Every structure is written in C-alpha cells, then in structure tokens.
mmCIF file of C-alpha atoms in Angstrom:
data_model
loop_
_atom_site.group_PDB
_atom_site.id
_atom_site.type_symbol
_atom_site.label_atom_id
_atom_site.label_comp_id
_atom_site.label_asym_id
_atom_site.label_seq_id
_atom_site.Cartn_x
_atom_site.Cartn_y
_atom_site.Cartn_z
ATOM 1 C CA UNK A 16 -32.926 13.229 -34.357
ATOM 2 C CA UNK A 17 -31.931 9.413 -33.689
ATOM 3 C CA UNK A 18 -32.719 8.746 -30.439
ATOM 4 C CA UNK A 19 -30.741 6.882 -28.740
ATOM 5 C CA UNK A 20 -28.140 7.969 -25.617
ATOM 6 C CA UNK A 21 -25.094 6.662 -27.273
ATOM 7 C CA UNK A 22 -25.373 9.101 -31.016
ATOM 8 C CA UNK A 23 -25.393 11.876 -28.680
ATOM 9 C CA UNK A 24 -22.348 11.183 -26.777
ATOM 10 C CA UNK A 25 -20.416 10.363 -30.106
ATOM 11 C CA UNK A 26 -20.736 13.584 -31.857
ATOM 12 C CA UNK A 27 -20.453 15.328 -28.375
ATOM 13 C CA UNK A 28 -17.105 13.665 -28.263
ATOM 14 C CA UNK A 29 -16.442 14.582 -32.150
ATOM 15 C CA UNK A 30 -17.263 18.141 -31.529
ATOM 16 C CA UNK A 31 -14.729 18.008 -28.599
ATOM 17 C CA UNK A 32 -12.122 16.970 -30.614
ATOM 18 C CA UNK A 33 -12.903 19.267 -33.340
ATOM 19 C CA UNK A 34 -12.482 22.027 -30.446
ATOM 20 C CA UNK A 35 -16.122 22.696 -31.100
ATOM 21 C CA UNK A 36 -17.128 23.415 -27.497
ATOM 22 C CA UNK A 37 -20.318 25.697 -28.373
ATOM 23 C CA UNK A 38 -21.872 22.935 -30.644
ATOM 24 C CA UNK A 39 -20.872 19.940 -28.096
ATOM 25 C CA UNK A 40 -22.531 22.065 -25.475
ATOM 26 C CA UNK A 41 -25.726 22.737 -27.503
ATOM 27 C CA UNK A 42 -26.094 18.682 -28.560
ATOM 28 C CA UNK A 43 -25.114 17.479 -25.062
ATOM 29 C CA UNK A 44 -27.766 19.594 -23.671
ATOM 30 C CA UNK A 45 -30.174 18.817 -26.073
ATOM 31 C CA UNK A 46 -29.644 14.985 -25.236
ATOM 32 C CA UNK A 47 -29.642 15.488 -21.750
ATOM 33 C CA UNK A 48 -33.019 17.064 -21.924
ATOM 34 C CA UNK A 49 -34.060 14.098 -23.389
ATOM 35 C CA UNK A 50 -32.358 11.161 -21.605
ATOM 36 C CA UNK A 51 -31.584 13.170 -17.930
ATOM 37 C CA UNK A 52 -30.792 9.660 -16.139
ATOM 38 C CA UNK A 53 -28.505 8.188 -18.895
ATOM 39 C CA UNK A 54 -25.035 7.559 -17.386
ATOM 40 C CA UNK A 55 -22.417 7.941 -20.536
ATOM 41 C CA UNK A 56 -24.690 11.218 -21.337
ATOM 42 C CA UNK A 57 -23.864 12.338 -17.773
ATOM 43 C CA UNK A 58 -19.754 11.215 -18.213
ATOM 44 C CA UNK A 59 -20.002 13.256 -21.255
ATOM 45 C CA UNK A 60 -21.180 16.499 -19.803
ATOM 46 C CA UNK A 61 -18.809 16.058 -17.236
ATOM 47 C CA UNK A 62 -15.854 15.562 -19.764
ATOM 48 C CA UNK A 63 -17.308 19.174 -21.508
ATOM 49 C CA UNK A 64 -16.810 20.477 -18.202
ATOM 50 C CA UNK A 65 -13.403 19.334 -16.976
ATOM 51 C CA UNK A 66 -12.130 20.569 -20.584
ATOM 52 C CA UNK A 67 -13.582 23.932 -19.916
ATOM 53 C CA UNK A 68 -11.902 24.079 -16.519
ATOM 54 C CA UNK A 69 -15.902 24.534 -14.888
ATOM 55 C CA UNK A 70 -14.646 22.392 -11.991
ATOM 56 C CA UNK A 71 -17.995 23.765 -10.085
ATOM 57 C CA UNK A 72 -20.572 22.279 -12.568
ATOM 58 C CA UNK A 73 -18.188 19.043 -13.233
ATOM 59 C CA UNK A 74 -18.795 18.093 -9.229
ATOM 60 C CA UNK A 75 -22.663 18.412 -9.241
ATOM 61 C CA UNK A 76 -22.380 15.978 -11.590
ATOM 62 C CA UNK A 77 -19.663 13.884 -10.837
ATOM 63 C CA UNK A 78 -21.805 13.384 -7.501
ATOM 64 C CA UNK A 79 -24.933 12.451 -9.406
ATOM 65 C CA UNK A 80 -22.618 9.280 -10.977
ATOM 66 C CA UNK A 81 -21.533 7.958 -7.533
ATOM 67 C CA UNK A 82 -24.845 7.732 -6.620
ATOM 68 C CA UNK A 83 -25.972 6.092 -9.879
ATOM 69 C CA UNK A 84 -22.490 4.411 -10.192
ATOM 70 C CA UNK A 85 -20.814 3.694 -7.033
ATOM 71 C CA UNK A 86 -18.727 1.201 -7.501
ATOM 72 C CA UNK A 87 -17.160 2.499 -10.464
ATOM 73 C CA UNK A 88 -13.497 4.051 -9.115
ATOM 74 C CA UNK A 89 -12.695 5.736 -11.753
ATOM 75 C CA UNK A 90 -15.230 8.227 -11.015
ATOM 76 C CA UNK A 91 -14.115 8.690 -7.538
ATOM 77 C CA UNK A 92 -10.851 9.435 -9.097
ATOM 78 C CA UNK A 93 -12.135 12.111 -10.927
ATOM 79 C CA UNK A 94 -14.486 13.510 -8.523
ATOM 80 C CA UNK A 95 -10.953 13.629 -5.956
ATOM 81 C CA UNK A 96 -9.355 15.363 -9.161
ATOM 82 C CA UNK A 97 -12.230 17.888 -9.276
ATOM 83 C CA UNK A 98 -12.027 18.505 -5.831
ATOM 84 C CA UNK A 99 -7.936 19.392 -6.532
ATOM 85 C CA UNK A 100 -8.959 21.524 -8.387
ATOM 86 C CA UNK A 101 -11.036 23.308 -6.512
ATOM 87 C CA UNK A 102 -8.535 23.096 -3.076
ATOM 88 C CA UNK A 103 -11.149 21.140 -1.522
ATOM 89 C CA UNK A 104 -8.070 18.686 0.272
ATOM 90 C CA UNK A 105 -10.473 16.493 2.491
ATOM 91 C CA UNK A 106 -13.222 16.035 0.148
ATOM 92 C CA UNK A 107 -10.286 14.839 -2.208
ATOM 93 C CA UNK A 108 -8.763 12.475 -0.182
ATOM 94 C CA UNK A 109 -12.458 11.114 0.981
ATOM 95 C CA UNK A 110 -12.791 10.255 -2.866
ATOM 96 C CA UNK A 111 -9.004 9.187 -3.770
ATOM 97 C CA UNK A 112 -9.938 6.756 -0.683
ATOM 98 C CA UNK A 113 -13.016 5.542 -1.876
ATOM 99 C CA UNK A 114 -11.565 4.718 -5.052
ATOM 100 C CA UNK A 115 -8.690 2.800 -3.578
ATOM 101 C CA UNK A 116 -11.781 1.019 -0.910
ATOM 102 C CA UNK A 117 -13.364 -0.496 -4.612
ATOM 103 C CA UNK A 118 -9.318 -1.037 -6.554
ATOM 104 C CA UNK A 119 -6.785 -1.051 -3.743
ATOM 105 C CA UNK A 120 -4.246 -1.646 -6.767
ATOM 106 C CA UNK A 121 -5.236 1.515 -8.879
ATOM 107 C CA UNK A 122 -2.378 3.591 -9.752
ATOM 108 C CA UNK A 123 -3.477 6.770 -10.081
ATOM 109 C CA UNK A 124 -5.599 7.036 -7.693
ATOM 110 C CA UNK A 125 -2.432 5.571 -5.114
ATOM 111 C CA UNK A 126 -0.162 8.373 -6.771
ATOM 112 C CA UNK A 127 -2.372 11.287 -6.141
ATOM 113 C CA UNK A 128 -2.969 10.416 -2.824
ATOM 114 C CA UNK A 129 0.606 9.883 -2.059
ATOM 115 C CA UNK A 130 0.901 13.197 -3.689
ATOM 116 C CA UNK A 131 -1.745 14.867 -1.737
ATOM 117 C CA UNK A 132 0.244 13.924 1.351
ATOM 118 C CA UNK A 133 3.123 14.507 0.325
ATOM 119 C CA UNK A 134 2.239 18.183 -0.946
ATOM 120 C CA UNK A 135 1.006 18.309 2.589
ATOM 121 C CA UNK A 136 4.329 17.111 4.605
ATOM 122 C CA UNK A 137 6.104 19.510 2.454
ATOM 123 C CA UNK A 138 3.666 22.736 3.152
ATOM 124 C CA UNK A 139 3.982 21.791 7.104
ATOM 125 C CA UNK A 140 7.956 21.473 6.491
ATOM 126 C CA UNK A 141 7.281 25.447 4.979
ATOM 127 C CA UNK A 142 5.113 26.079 8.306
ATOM 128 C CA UNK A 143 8.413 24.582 10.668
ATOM 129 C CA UNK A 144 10.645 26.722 8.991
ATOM 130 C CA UNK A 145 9.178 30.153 10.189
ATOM 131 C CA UNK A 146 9.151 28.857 13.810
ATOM 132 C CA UNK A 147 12.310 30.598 16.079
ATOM 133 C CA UNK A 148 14.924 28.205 16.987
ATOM 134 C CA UNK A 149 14.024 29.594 20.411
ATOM 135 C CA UNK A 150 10.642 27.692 20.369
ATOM 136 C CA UNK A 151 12.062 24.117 20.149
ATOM 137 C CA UNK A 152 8.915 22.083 21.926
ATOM 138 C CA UNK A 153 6.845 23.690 18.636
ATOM 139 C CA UNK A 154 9.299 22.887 16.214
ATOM 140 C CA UNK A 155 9.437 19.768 16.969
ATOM 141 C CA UNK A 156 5.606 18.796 17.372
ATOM 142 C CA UNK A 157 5.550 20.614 13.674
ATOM 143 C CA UNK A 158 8.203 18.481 12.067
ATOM 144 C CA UNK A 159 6.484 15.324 13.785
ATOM 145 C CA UNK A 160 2.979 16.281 11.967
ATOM 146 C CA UNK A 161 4.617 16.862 8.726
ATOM 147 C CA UNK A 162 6.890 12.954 8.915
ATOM 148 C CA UNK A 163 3.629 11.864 9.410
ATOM 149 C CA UNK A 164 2.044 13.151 6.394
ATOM 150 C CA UNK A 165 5.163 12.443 4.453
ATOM 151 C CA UNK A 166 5.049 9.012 5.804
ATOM 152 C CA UNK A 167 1.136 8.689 4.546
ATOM 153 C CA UNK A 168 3.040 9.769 1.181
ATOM 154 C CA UNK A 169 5.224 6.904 0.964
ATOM 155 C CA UNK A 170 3.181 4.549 1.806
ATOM 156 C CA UNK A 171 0.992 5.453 -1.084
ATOM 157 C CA UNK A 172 3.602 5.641 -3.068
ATOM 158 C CA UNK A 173 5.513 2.188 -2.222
ATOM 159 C CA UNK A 174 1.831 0.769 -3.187
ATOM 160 C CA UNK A 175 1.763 2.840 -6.455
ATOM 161 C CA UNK A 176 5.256 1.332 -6.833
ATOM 162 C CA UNK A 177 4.490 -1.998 -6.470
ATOM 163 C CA UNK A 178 1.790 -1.803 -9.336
ATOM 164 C CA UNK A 179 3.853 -0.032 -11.810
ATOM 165 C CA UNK A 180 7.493 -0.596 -10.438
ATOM 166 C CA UNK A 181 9.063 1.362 -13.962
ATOM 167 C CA UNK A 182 7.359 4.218 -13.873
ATOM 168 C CA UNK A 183 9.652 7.226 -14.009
ATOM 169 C CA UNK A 184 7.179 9.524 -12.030
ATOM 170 C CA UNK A 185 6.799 7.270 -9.251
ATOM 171 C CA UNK A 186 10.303 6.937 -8.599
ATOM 172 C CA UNK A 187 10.735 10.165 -8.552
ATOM 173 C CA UNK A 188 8.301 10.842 -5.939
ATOM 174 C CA UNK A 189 9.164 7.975 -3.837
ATOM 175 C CA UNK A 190 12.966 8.898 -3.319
ATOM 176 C CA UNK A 191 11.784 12.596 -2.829
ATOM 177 C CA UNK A 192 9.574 11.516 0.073
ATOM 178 C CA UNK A 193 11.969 9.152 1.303
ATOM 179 C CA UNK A 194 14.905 12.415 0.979
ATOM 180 C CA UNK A 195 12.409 14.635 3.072
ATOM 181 C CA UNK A 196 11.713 12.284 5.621
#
C-alpha cells in the first residue's frame, strides 16, 4: 500500500527472481493501474514480458517508452530485439539504427546489426545456391546482393570491434563475414 512507483518495481523484480511470475504480474498491474505514465513501472512490465517470451505485448509497450523516452538507446535496442523476435527484419534494423543514431559506439546494438546483415548475406548465399549454373546473369546479380549485405555485416562488425577489440564473439563473427565474402 506505499505508494510510490519505485516499491512496486522492487518487489516486481523480487518476485521475478523468485520465479514468481503470477504474483509479479498481479503487483505490476496493480501499480500500473495506479501510476499508468511512470517510466521504470513501464520497463518493468516490459521485463515481465520479455521473460515470458509475450514478444507481442512487450512491443506495445516498448513503443510507449520511445515516445516518453527517446533518447534512451537502450530501449531501441530492445524494441530491435523484440522485433527479432517476432521476424519483423526492417522494423529491427529501423530500431538497431536508431539506437546507434543516439550511441554510435554501442556494442550491442553494432553486433546485432552486423548480425542481422550478416544472417541476411548468408540466407541470399542459400537463395544463389538453388539457381542452375545455366542461369549465370542471375547468379551473379544474387551473389552481388548478398556481398552487399555481408559487407553491411562487417562494417558493423569492424565498429563493434573497435569498441570491444577482445571480445571472443566479435571475432568470431568478423572473420566469418570476412571468410564469406
């Protein structure tokens, strides 16, 4: 019954980590009723979501903070992973870019859109496979559209690089894009 925003979110975020989802749900809703504007309320829900793999009602949200949030790119990162996760590809590069338009240096967001592009060069590749050798003219416009997405993919990835220049992930996927192109 203490009312203010922030209560609510801790014992949301105790109930998550208890793996009580039903009593996180009932509290979070109960706050939300009472503080519908309040931002780390909002980020909450949205965590209860994501957790519970309701990528639907995580966006609604997740739009709701751009608009009360937009410079924060954390939460374009998140709404881009949402949108992964629900195969929505340009929506999820619109927000991995927006991200990287308020922190051109943040990692993640760099590394999934490398990935995103890369995952892309790499489906076309899969596409240029099943064209007959006798069709030469389309195999060759196909393998130029997916260099280009795997070329997107390392330049995301060289940037990614640069920012974290140890990290065994990155590597990985930056000589992998560099094999396949």
């Amino acid at each position: 019954g203490y009312n203010v925003p922030l209560v609510y979110s801790l014992i949301v975020n105790l109930y998550n980590k208890l793996g009580k989802s039903e009593e996180a749900n009932r509290t979070l809703s109960e706050a939300r009723s009472k503080f519908p504007k309040d931002a780390e309320l909002l980020r909450a829900e949205v965590n209860v979501y994501l957790v519970d793999k309701k990528y639907d009602k995580a966006l609604g949200l997740l739009k709701d903070l751009t608009v009360q949030d937009p410079s924060n790119e954390m939460i374009w990162f998140v709404l881009g992973v949402t949108y992964e996760n629900l195969g929505k590809i340009d929506e999820q590069e619109a927000a991995y870019t927006r991200a990287l338009e308020i922190n051109p240096k943040y990692f993640d967001a760099l590394f999934n859109l490398g990935a995103l592009y890369y995952n892309m060069g790499v489906n076309k590749l899969r596409e240029c496979d099943n064209i007959p050798p006798r069709e030469q003219a389309k195999s060759e416009a196909c393998l130029s559209d997916a260099n280009k997405s795997l070329n997107r993919a390392i330049g995301s990835f060289e940037k990614a690089f640069a920012e974290r220049p140890t990290d065994k992930d990155i590597i990985t996927a930056l000589k992998e894009a560099y094999v396949r192109v």
